[in-house]
PDB file of C-alpha atoms in Angstrom:
ATOM      1  CA  MET A 287       3.484  15.533  14.132  1.00  0.00           C
ATOM      2  CA  THR A 288      -0.259  15.582  13.274  1.00  0.00           C
ATOM      3  CA  ALA A 289      -1.865  12.129  12.541  1.00  0.00           C
ATOM      4  CA  ASN A 290      -4.550  13.316   9.998  1.00  0.00           C
ATOM      5  CA  THR A 291      -4.421  10.504   7.592  1.00  0.00           C
ATOM      6  CA  THR A 292      -6.016   7.009   7.463  1.00  0.00           C
ATOM      7  CA  LEU A 293      -3.279   4.580   6.620  1.00  0.00           C
ATOM      8  CA  LEU A 294      -5.164   1.395   4.433  1.00  0.00           C
ATOM      9  CA  VAL A 295      -3.156  -1.584   3.985  1.00  0.00           C
ATOM     10  CA  ILE A 296      -4.640  -3.890   1.016  1.00  0.00           C
ATOM     11  CA  ALA A 297      -4.329  -7.560   1.357  1.00  0.00           C
ATOM     12  CA  LYS A 298      -4.811 -11.290   0.739  1.00  0.00           C
ATOM     13  CA  GLU A 299      -4.799 -13.487   3.630  1.00  0.00           C
ATOM     14  CA  PRO A 300      -1.890 -15.951   3.361  1.00  0.00           C
ATOM     15  CA  VAL A 301      -3.447 -18.973   1.962  1.00  0.00           C
ATOM     16  CA  PRO A 302      -1.311 -21.375   0.068  1.00  0.00           C
ATOM     17  CA  GLY A 303      -2.558 -21.386  -3.371  1.00  0.00           C
ATOM     18  CA  ARG A 304      -3.763 -17.694  -3.315  1.00  0.00           C
ATOM     19  CA  VAL A 305      -1.306 -15.326  -2.618  1.00  0.00           C
ATOM     20  CA  LYS A 306       2.648 -14.889  -3.874  1.00  0.00           C
ATOM     21  CA  THR A 307       1.516 -17.476  -6.665  1.00  0.00           C
ATOM     22  CA  ARG A 308       4.661 -16.245  -9.074  1.00  0.00           C
ATOM     23  CA  LEU A 309       7.136 -17.831  -6.178  1.00  0.00           C
ATOM     24  CA  THR A 310       5.694 -21.136  -7.414  1.00  0.00           C
ATOM     25  CA  PRO A 311       8.449 -22.376  -8.137  1.00  0.00           C
ATOM     26  CA  PRO A 312      10.781 -22.387  -6.869  1.00  0.00           C
ATOM     27  CA  TYR A 313       8.760 -22.102  -3.420  1.00  0.00           C
ATOM     28  CA  SER A 314       6.091 -24.406  -2.755  1.00  0.00           C
ATOM     29  CA  PRO A 315       2.237 -22.532  -2.464  1.00  0.00           C
ATOM     30  CA  GLN A 316       2.376 -23.274   1.474  1.00  0.00           C
ATOM     31  CA  GLU A 317       6.521 -21.665   1.578  1.00  0.00           C
ATOM     32  CA  ALA A 318       4.866 -18.940  -0.799  1.00  0.00           C
ATOM     33  CA  ALA A 319       2.361 -18.260   1.611  1.00  0.00           C
ATOM     34  CA  GLU A 320       4.682 -18.296   4.278  1.00  0.00           C
ATOM     35  CA  LEU A 321       6.519 -15.888   2.768  1.00  0.00           C
ATOM     36  CA  ALA A 322       3.302 -13.574   1.858  1.00  0.00           C
ATOM     37  CA  ALA A 323       2.419 -13.965   5.528  1.00  0.00           C
ATOM     38  CA  ALA A 324       6.111 -12.283   6.347  1.00  0.00           C
ATOM     39  CA  ALA A 325       5.499  -9.802   4.287  1.00  0.00           C
ATOM     40  CA  LEU A 326       2.155  -8.513   5.603  1.00  0.00           C
ATOM     41  CA  ALA A 327       3.001  -8.871   9.281  1.00  0.00           C
ATOM     42  CA  ASP A 328       5.925  -6.363   8.515  1.00  0.00           C
ATOM     43  CA  THR A 329       4.158  -3.931   6.804  1.00  0.00           C
ATOM     44  CA  LEU A 330       1.773  -3.884   9.441  1.00  0.00           C
ATOM     45  CA  ALA A 331       4.322  -3.250  12.113  1.00  0.00           C
ATOM     46  CA  THR A 332       5.294  -0.372   9.804  1.00  0.00           C
ATOM     47  CA  VAL A 333       1.517   0.513   9.771  1.00  0.00           C
ATOM     48  CA  ARG A 334       1.531   0.724  13.384  1.00  0.00           C
ATOM     49  CA  ALA A 335       4.521   2.499  14.428  1.00  0.00           C
ATOM     50  CA  ALA A 336       3.411   5.511  11.619  1.00  0.00           C
ATOM     51  CA  PRO A 337       1.746   8.418  12.621  1.00  0.00           C
ATOM     52  CA  ALA A 338      -2.333   7.801  11.394  1.00  0.00           C
ATOM     53  CA  SER A 339      -5.553   9.143  12.173  1.00  0.00           C
ATOM     54  CA  ARG A 340      -7.087   5.567  11.652  1.00  0.00           C
ATOM     55  CA  ARG A 341      -5.097   2.062  10.647  1.00  0.00           C
ATOM     56  CA  VAL A 342      -7.209  -0.093   8.321  1.00  0.00           C
ATOM     57  CA  LEU A 343      -6.527  -3.217   6.593  1.00  0.00           C
ATOM     58  CA  VAL A 344      -8.680  -3.899   3.672  1.00  0.00           C
ATOM     59  CA  LEU A 345      -8.528  -7.563   3.155  1.00  0.00           C
ATOM     60  CA  GLU A 346      -9.733 -10.470   1.504  1.00  0.00           C
ATOM     61  CA  GLY A 347     -10.050 -13.409   3.918  1.00  0.00           C
ATOM     62  CA  LYS A 348      -9.835 -13.721   7.039  1.00  0.00           C
ATOM     63  CA  PRO A 349      -7.917 -12.360   9.704  1.00  0.00           C
ATOM     64  CA  GLY A 350      -5.296 -14.424  11.248  1.00  0.00           C
ATOM     65  CA  PRO A 351      -2.059 -14.357  14.367  1.00  0.00           C
ATOM     66  CA  TRP A 352      -0.293 -12.072  12.171  1.00  0.00           C
ATOM     67  CA  LEU A 353      -2.954  -9.373  13.165  1.00  0.00           C
ATOM     68  CA  PRO A 354      -1.536  -7.083  15.452  1.00  0.00           C
ATOM     69  CA  SER A 355      -3.981  -4.938  17.659  1.00  0.00           C
ATOM     70  CA  GLY A 356      -4.804  -1.310  16.820  1.00  0.00           C
ATOM     71  CA  ILE A 357      -5.702  -2.052  13.059  1.00  0.00           C
ATOM     72  CA  ASP A 358      -9.313  -2.474  12.110  1.00  0.00           C
ATOM     73  CA  VAL A 359     -10.387  -4.788   9.284  1.00  0.00           C
ATOM     74  CA  ILE A 360     -12.710  -4.156   6.650  1.00  0.00           C
ATOM     75  CA  PRO A 361     -13.555  -6.691   4.011  1.00  0.00           C
ATOM     76  CA  GLN A 362     -12.564  -6.030   0.099  1.00  0.00           C
ATOM     77  CA  CYS A 363     -15.450  -5.507  -2.304  1.00  0.00           C
ATOM     78  CA  ALA A 364     -16.095  -7.769  -5.358  1.00  0.00           C
ATOM     79  CA  GLY A 365     -14.555  -6.846  -8.817  1.00  0.00           C
ATOM     80  CA  GLY A 366     -11.352  -6.082 -10.628  1.00  0.00           C
ATOM     81  CA  LEU A 367      -8.211  -4.582  -8.540  1.00  0.00           C
ATOM     82  CA  ASP A 368      -9.242  -0.884  -9.587  1.00  0.00           C
ATOM     83  CA  GLU A 369     -13.102  -1.256  -7.625  1.00  0.00           C
ATOM     84  CA  ARG A 370     -11.067  -3.021  -4.573  1.00  0.00           C
ATOM     85  CA  LEU A 371      -8.936   0.158  -4.634  1.00  0.00           C
ATOM     86  CA  ALA A 372     -11.670   2.583  -5.285  1.00  0.00           C
ATOM     87  CA  ALA A 373     -13.917   0.947  -2.490  1.00  0.00           C
ATOM     88  CA  ALA A 374     -11.056   1.299   0.128  1.00  0.00           C
ATOM     89  CA  PHE A 375     -10.518   4.876  -0.499  1.00  0.00           C
ATOM     90  CA  ALA A 376     -14.711   5.392  -0.663  1.00  0.00           C
ATOM     91  CA  SER A 377     -14.641   4.246   2.917  1.00  0.00           C
ATOM     92  CA  CYS A 378     -12.419   7.312   4.372  1.00  0.00           C
ATOM     93  CA  THR A 379     -13.930  10.660   4.742  1.00  0.00           C
ATOM     94  CA  GLY A 380     -10.353  12.430   5.188  1.00  0.00           C
ATOM     95  CA  PRO A 381      -6.703  12.215   3.532  1.00  0.00           C
ATOM     96  CA  ALA A 382      -5.840   8.384   3.259  1.00  0.00           C
ATOM     97  CA  LEU A 383      -2.342   6.844   1.986  1.00  0.00           C
ATOM     98  CA  LEU A 384      -2.723   3.225   0.816  1.00  0.00           C
ATOM     99  CA  VAL A 385       0.113   0.601   0.965  1.00  0.00           C
ATOM    100  CA  GLY A 386       0.150  -2.874  -0.455  1.00  0.00           C
ATOM    101  CA  MET A 387       1.519  -6.047   1.311  1.00  0.00           C
ATOM    102  CA  ASP A 388       3.961  -6.514  -1.553  1.00  0.00           C
ATOM    103  CA  THR A 389       7.012  -4.074  -0.045  1.00  0.00           C
ATOM    104  CA  PRO A 390       7.640  -5.380   3.391  1.00  0.00           C
ATOM    105  CA  GLN A 391      10.871  -3.154   3.386  1.00  0.00           C
ATOM    106  CA  ILE A 392       8.545   0.205   4.183  1.00  0.00           C
ATOM    107  CA  THR A 393       9.442   1.926   6.969  1.00  0.00           C
ATOM    108  CA  PRO A 394       7.534   4.578   9.454  1.00  0.00           C
ATOM    109  CA  ALA A 395      10.135   6.823   8.025  1.00  0.00           C
ATOM    110  CA  LEU A 396       9.909   6.156   4.337  1.00  0.00           C
ATOM    111  CA  LEU A 397       6.156   6.785   4.881  1.00  0.00           C
ATOM    112  CA  ALA A 398       6.715   9.983   6.906  1.00  0.00           C
ATOM    113  CA  PRO A 399       6.888  12.612   4.009  1.00  0.00           C
ATOM    114  CA  ALA A 400       2.801  11.523   3.258  1.00  0.00           C
ATOM    115  CA  LEU A 401       2.186  11.693   7.282  1.00  0.00           C
ATOM    116  CA  GLY A 402       3.245  14.667   8.395  1.00  0.00           C
ATOM    117  CA  SER A 403       1.618  17.677   9.262  1.00  0.00           C
ATOM    118  CA  ASP A 404       2.603  19.120   6.210  1.00  0.00           C
ATOM    119  CA  ALA A 405       1.728  16.451   3.734  1.00  0.00           C
ATOM    120  CA  TRP A 406      -1.405  17.819   2.443  1.00  0.00           C
ATOM    121  CA  ARG A 407      -0.086  21.547   2.032  1.00  0.00           C
ATOM    122  CA  GLU A 408       0.240  22.524  -1.646  1.00  0.00           C
ATOM    123  CA  CYS A 409      -0.516  18.641  -2.574  1.00  0.00           C
ATOM    124  CA  ASP A 410      -3.373  16.855  -3.290  1.00  0.00           C
ATOM    125  CA  ALA A 411      -1.962  12.949  -3.820  1.00  0.00           C
ATOM    126  CA  TRP A 412       0.751  11.340  -3.283  1.00  0.00           C
ATOM    127  CA  PHE A 413       2.140   8.336  -5.441  1.00  0.00           C
ATOM    128  CA  GLY A 414       4.985   5.594  -4.954  1.00  0.00           C
ATOM    129  CA  PRO A 415       6.303   3.866  -7.861  1.00  0.00           C
ATOM    130  CA  ALA A 416       6.973   0.328  -8.058  1.00  0.00           C
ATOM    131  CA  VAL A 417      10.036  -1.182 -10.228  1.00  0.00           C
ATOM    132  CA  ASP A 418       7.825  -3.349 -12.345  1.00  0.00           C
ATOM    133  CA  GLY A 419       5.677  -0.130 -13.224  1.00  0.00           C
ATOM    134  CA  GLY A 420       3.061  -0.616 -11.078  1.00  0.00           C
ATOM    135  CA  PHE A 421       3.131   1.469  -7.447  1.00  0.00           C
ATOM    136  CA  TRP A 422       3.227   0.394  -4.072  1.00  0.00           C
ATOM    137  CA  ALA A 423       1.315   3.461  -2.585  1.00  0.00           C
ATOM    138  CA  LEU A 424      -1.240   5.931  -3.107  1.00  0.00           C
ATOM    139  CA  GLY A 425      -2.490   8.579  -0.803  1.00  0.00           C
ATOM    140  CA  LEU A 426      -5.319  11.245  -1.582  1.00  0.00           C
ATOM    141  CA  ALA A 427      -6.273  14.127   0.253  1.00  0.00           C
ATOM    142  CA  ALA A 428      -9.793  13.629  -0.707  1.00  0.00           C
ATOM    143  CA  PRO A 429     -10.088  10.012  -1.756  1.00  0.00           C
ATOM    144  CA  ASP A 430     -12.411  10.102  -4.562  1.00  0.00           C
ATOM    145  CA  PRO A 431     -12.879   6.561  -5.934  1.00  0.00           C
ATOM    146  CA  GLY A 432     -13.194   8.014  -9.440  1.00  0.00           C
ATOM    147  CA  LEU A 433      -9.523   8.786  -9.623  1.00  0.00           C
ATOM    148  CA  LEU A 434      -8.881   4.717  -9.246  1.00  0.00           C
ATOM    149  CA  ARG A 435     -11.638   2.721 -11.222  1.00  0.00           C
ATOM    150  CA  GLY A 436     -11.319   2.165 -14.751  1.00  0.00           C
ATOM    151  CA  VAL A 437      -7.441   1.761 -14.803  1.00  0.00           C
ATOM    152  CA  PRO A 438      -5.757  -0.731 -16.097  1.00  0.00           C
ATOM    153  CA  MET A 439      -4.295  -3.134 -13.263  1.00  0.00           C
ATOM    154  CA  SER A 440      -1.382  -5.290 -13.415  1.00  0.00           C
ATOM    155  CA  ARG A 441       0.452  -3.795 -16.328  1.00  0.00           C
ATOM    156  CA  ALA A 442       3.504  -2.437 -17.024  1.00  0.00           C
ATOM    157  CA  ASP A 443       2.188   0.803 -17.198  1.00  0.00           C
ATOM    158  CA  THR A 444      -0.302   0.779 -14.756  1.00  0.00           C
ATOM    159  CA  GLY A 445       1.928   3.051 -12.866  1.00  0.00           C
ATOM    160  CA  ALA A 446       2.192   5.569 -15.551  1.00  0.00           C
ATOM    161  CA  LEU A 447      -1.429   5.522 -15.993  1.00  0.00           C
ATOM    162  CA  GLN A 448      -2.727   6.174 -12.816  1.00  0.00           C
ATOM    163  CA  ARG A 449      -0.143   9.174 -11.940  1.00  0.00           C
ATOM    164  CA  ALA A 450      -1.612  10.436 -15.571  1.00  0.00           C
ATOM    165  CA  ARG A 451      -5.005   9.708 -13.881  1.00  0.00           C
ATOM    166  CA  LEU A 452      -4.102  12.056 -11.054  1.00  0.00           C
ATOM    167  CA  THR A 453      -2.391  14.589 -12.941  1.00  0.00           C
ATOM    168  CA  ASP A 454      -5.165  15.096 -15.394  1.00  0.00           C
ATOM    169  CA  ALA A 455      -7.707  15.786 -12.871  1.00  0.00           C
ATOM    170  CA  GLY A 456      -5.657  18.741 -12.071  1.00  0.00           C
ATOM    171  CA  LEU A 457      -4.182  17.401  -8.949  1.00  0.00           C
ATOM    172  CA  ARG A 458      -0.759  18.418  -7.439  1.00  0.00           C
ATOM    173  CA  VAL A 459       1.367  14.772  -7.123  1.00  0.00           C
ATOM    174  CA  ARG A 460       4.495  14.094  -4.935  1.00  0.00           C
ATOM    175  CA  ASP A 461       6.188  11.366  -5.493  1.00  0.00           C
ATOM    176  CA  LEU A 462       7.502   8.668  -2.600  1.00  0.00           C
ATOM    177  CA  PRO A 463      10.425   6.285  -3.430  1.00  0.00           C
ATOM    178  CA  ARG A 464      10.792   3.704  -6.348  1.00  0.00           C
ATOM    179  CA  LEU A 465      10.161   0.880  -4.513  1.00  0.00           C
ATOM    180  CA  ARG A 466      10.239  -3.275  -5.955  1.00  0.00           C
ATOM    181  CA  ASP A 467       7.369  -5.612  -4.851  1.00  0.00           C
ATOM    182  CA  VAL A 468       7.974  -8.791  -4.091  1.00  0.00           C
ATOM    183  CA  ASP A 469       6.649 -10.839  -7.142  1.00  0.00           C
ATOM    184  CA  THR A 470       9.112 -13.519  -8.112  1.00  0.00           C
ATOM    185  CA  ALA A 471      11.922 -15.180  -6.222  1.00  0.00           C
ATOM    186  CA  ASP A 472      14.652 -12.561  -7.702  1.00  0.00           C
ATOM    187  CA  ASP A 473      12.172 -10.091  -6.026  1.00  0.00           C
ATOM    188  CA  ALA A 474      12.216 -12.083  -2.894  1.00  0.00           C
ATOM    189  CA  GLY A 475      15.820 -12.051  -2.672  1.00  0.00           C
ATOM    190  CA  LEU A 476      16.435  -8.421  -3.487  1.00  0.00           C
ATOM    191  CA  VAL A 477      13.835  -7.010  -1.044  1.00  0.00           C
ATOM    192  CA  ALA A 478      15.047  -9.243   2.073  1.00  0.00           C
ATOM    193  CA  ALA A 479      18.548  -7.579   1.092  1.00  0.00           C
ATOM    194  CA  ALA A 480      17.211  -4.415   1.467  1.00  0.00           C
ATOM    195  CA  ALA A 481      15.415  -5.004   4.881  1.00  0.00           C
ATOM    196  CA  PRO A 482      17.480  -7.885   6.485  1.00  0.00           C
ATOM    197  CA  ARG A 483      16.276  -7.491   9.982  1.00  0.00           C
ATOM    198  CA  GLY A 484      12.212  -7.992   8.606  1.00  0.00           C
ATOM    199  CA  ARG A 485       9.962 -11.076   9.495  1.00  0.00           C
ATOM    200  CA  PHE A 486      10.265 -11.255   5.613  1.00  0.00           C
ATOM    201  CA  ALA A 487      13.972 -11.938   5.477  1.00  0.00           C
ATOM    202  CA  ALA A 488      14.047 -14.317   8.069  1.00  0.00           C
ATOM    203  CA  ALA A 489      11.225 -16.395   6.607  1.00  0.00           C
ATOM    204  CA  LEU A 490      13.181 -16.391   3.447  1.00  0.00           C
ATOM    205  CA  THR A 491      16.464 -17.029   5.220  1.00  0.00           C
ATOM    206  CA  ARG A 492      15.190 -19.771   6.699  1.00  0.00           C
ATOM    207  CA  LEU A 493      13.231 -21.564   3.558  1.00  0.00           C
ATOM    208  CA  THR A 494      16.473 -20.942   1.458  1.00  0.00           C
ATOM    209  CA  ALA A 495      18.241 -22.568   3.922  1.00  0.00           C
ATOM    210  CA  ALA A 496      16.135 -25.553   4.465  1.00  0.00           C
ATOM    211  CA  SER A 497      16.388 -25.865   0.248  1.00  0.00           C
ATOM    212  CA  GLY A 498      19.974 -25.191   0.354  1.00  0.00           C
ATOM    213  CA  SER A 499      19.257 -22.692  -2.472  1.00  0.00           C
ATOM    214  CA  PRO A 500      20.558 -18.792  -2.175  1.00  0.00           C
ATOM    215  CA  ALA A 501      17.757 -16.546  -1.620  1.00  0.00           C
ATOM    216  CA  GLY A 502      16.085 -15.479  -4.729  1.00  0.00           C
ATOM    217  CA  SER A 503      17.513 -18.723  -7.054  1.00  0.00           C
ATOM    218  CA  GLY A 504      15.620 -21.771  -8.567  1.00  0.00           C
ATOM    219  CA  ARG A 505      16.200 -24.956  -6.762  1.00  0.00           C
TER     220      ARG A 505
END
């Protein structure tokens, strides 16, 4: 398999009160940050195991012990999420695939169609839709920041609008599987069940066992 694609991860430093705020309640800000750190660690482990010409963490904040070797770190730019995503792609000179930190259930096998030697044959973009209406992955053969700027983010139609931006530009788009982001406690339980051997599932099990509540439930 030829590694000719840059793998980008856009993420926030898992600081209490700044990440996964929709998990509070039932989880405390510290617990939500622990879950975010576990999700980020799972995501970066997958990125390390997947074939890529370069692996880059586009980070808001500072690296921590969750950062493995072999991954470059660049800071996020200022502005809305569309501007930050656009800037991440602008840092690349060839094909790039971007994922977030909210889908710790991703695996190298799931990313493989967008990273293989024929990933860009008769294909200009890869799109990974999310259950909440957003998207968890976006790949561009030619990383044009203008394909992201101005797309409304964090809405139920964000994914549809972003995909339409690609097709309206004449791009040939292939889809990756629909995945669930970790936004709420219920999401957390479902994602952990989908990837029970990951750090995220282990962290969720530990926190819910300590509280005496089932994973994904209120306390």
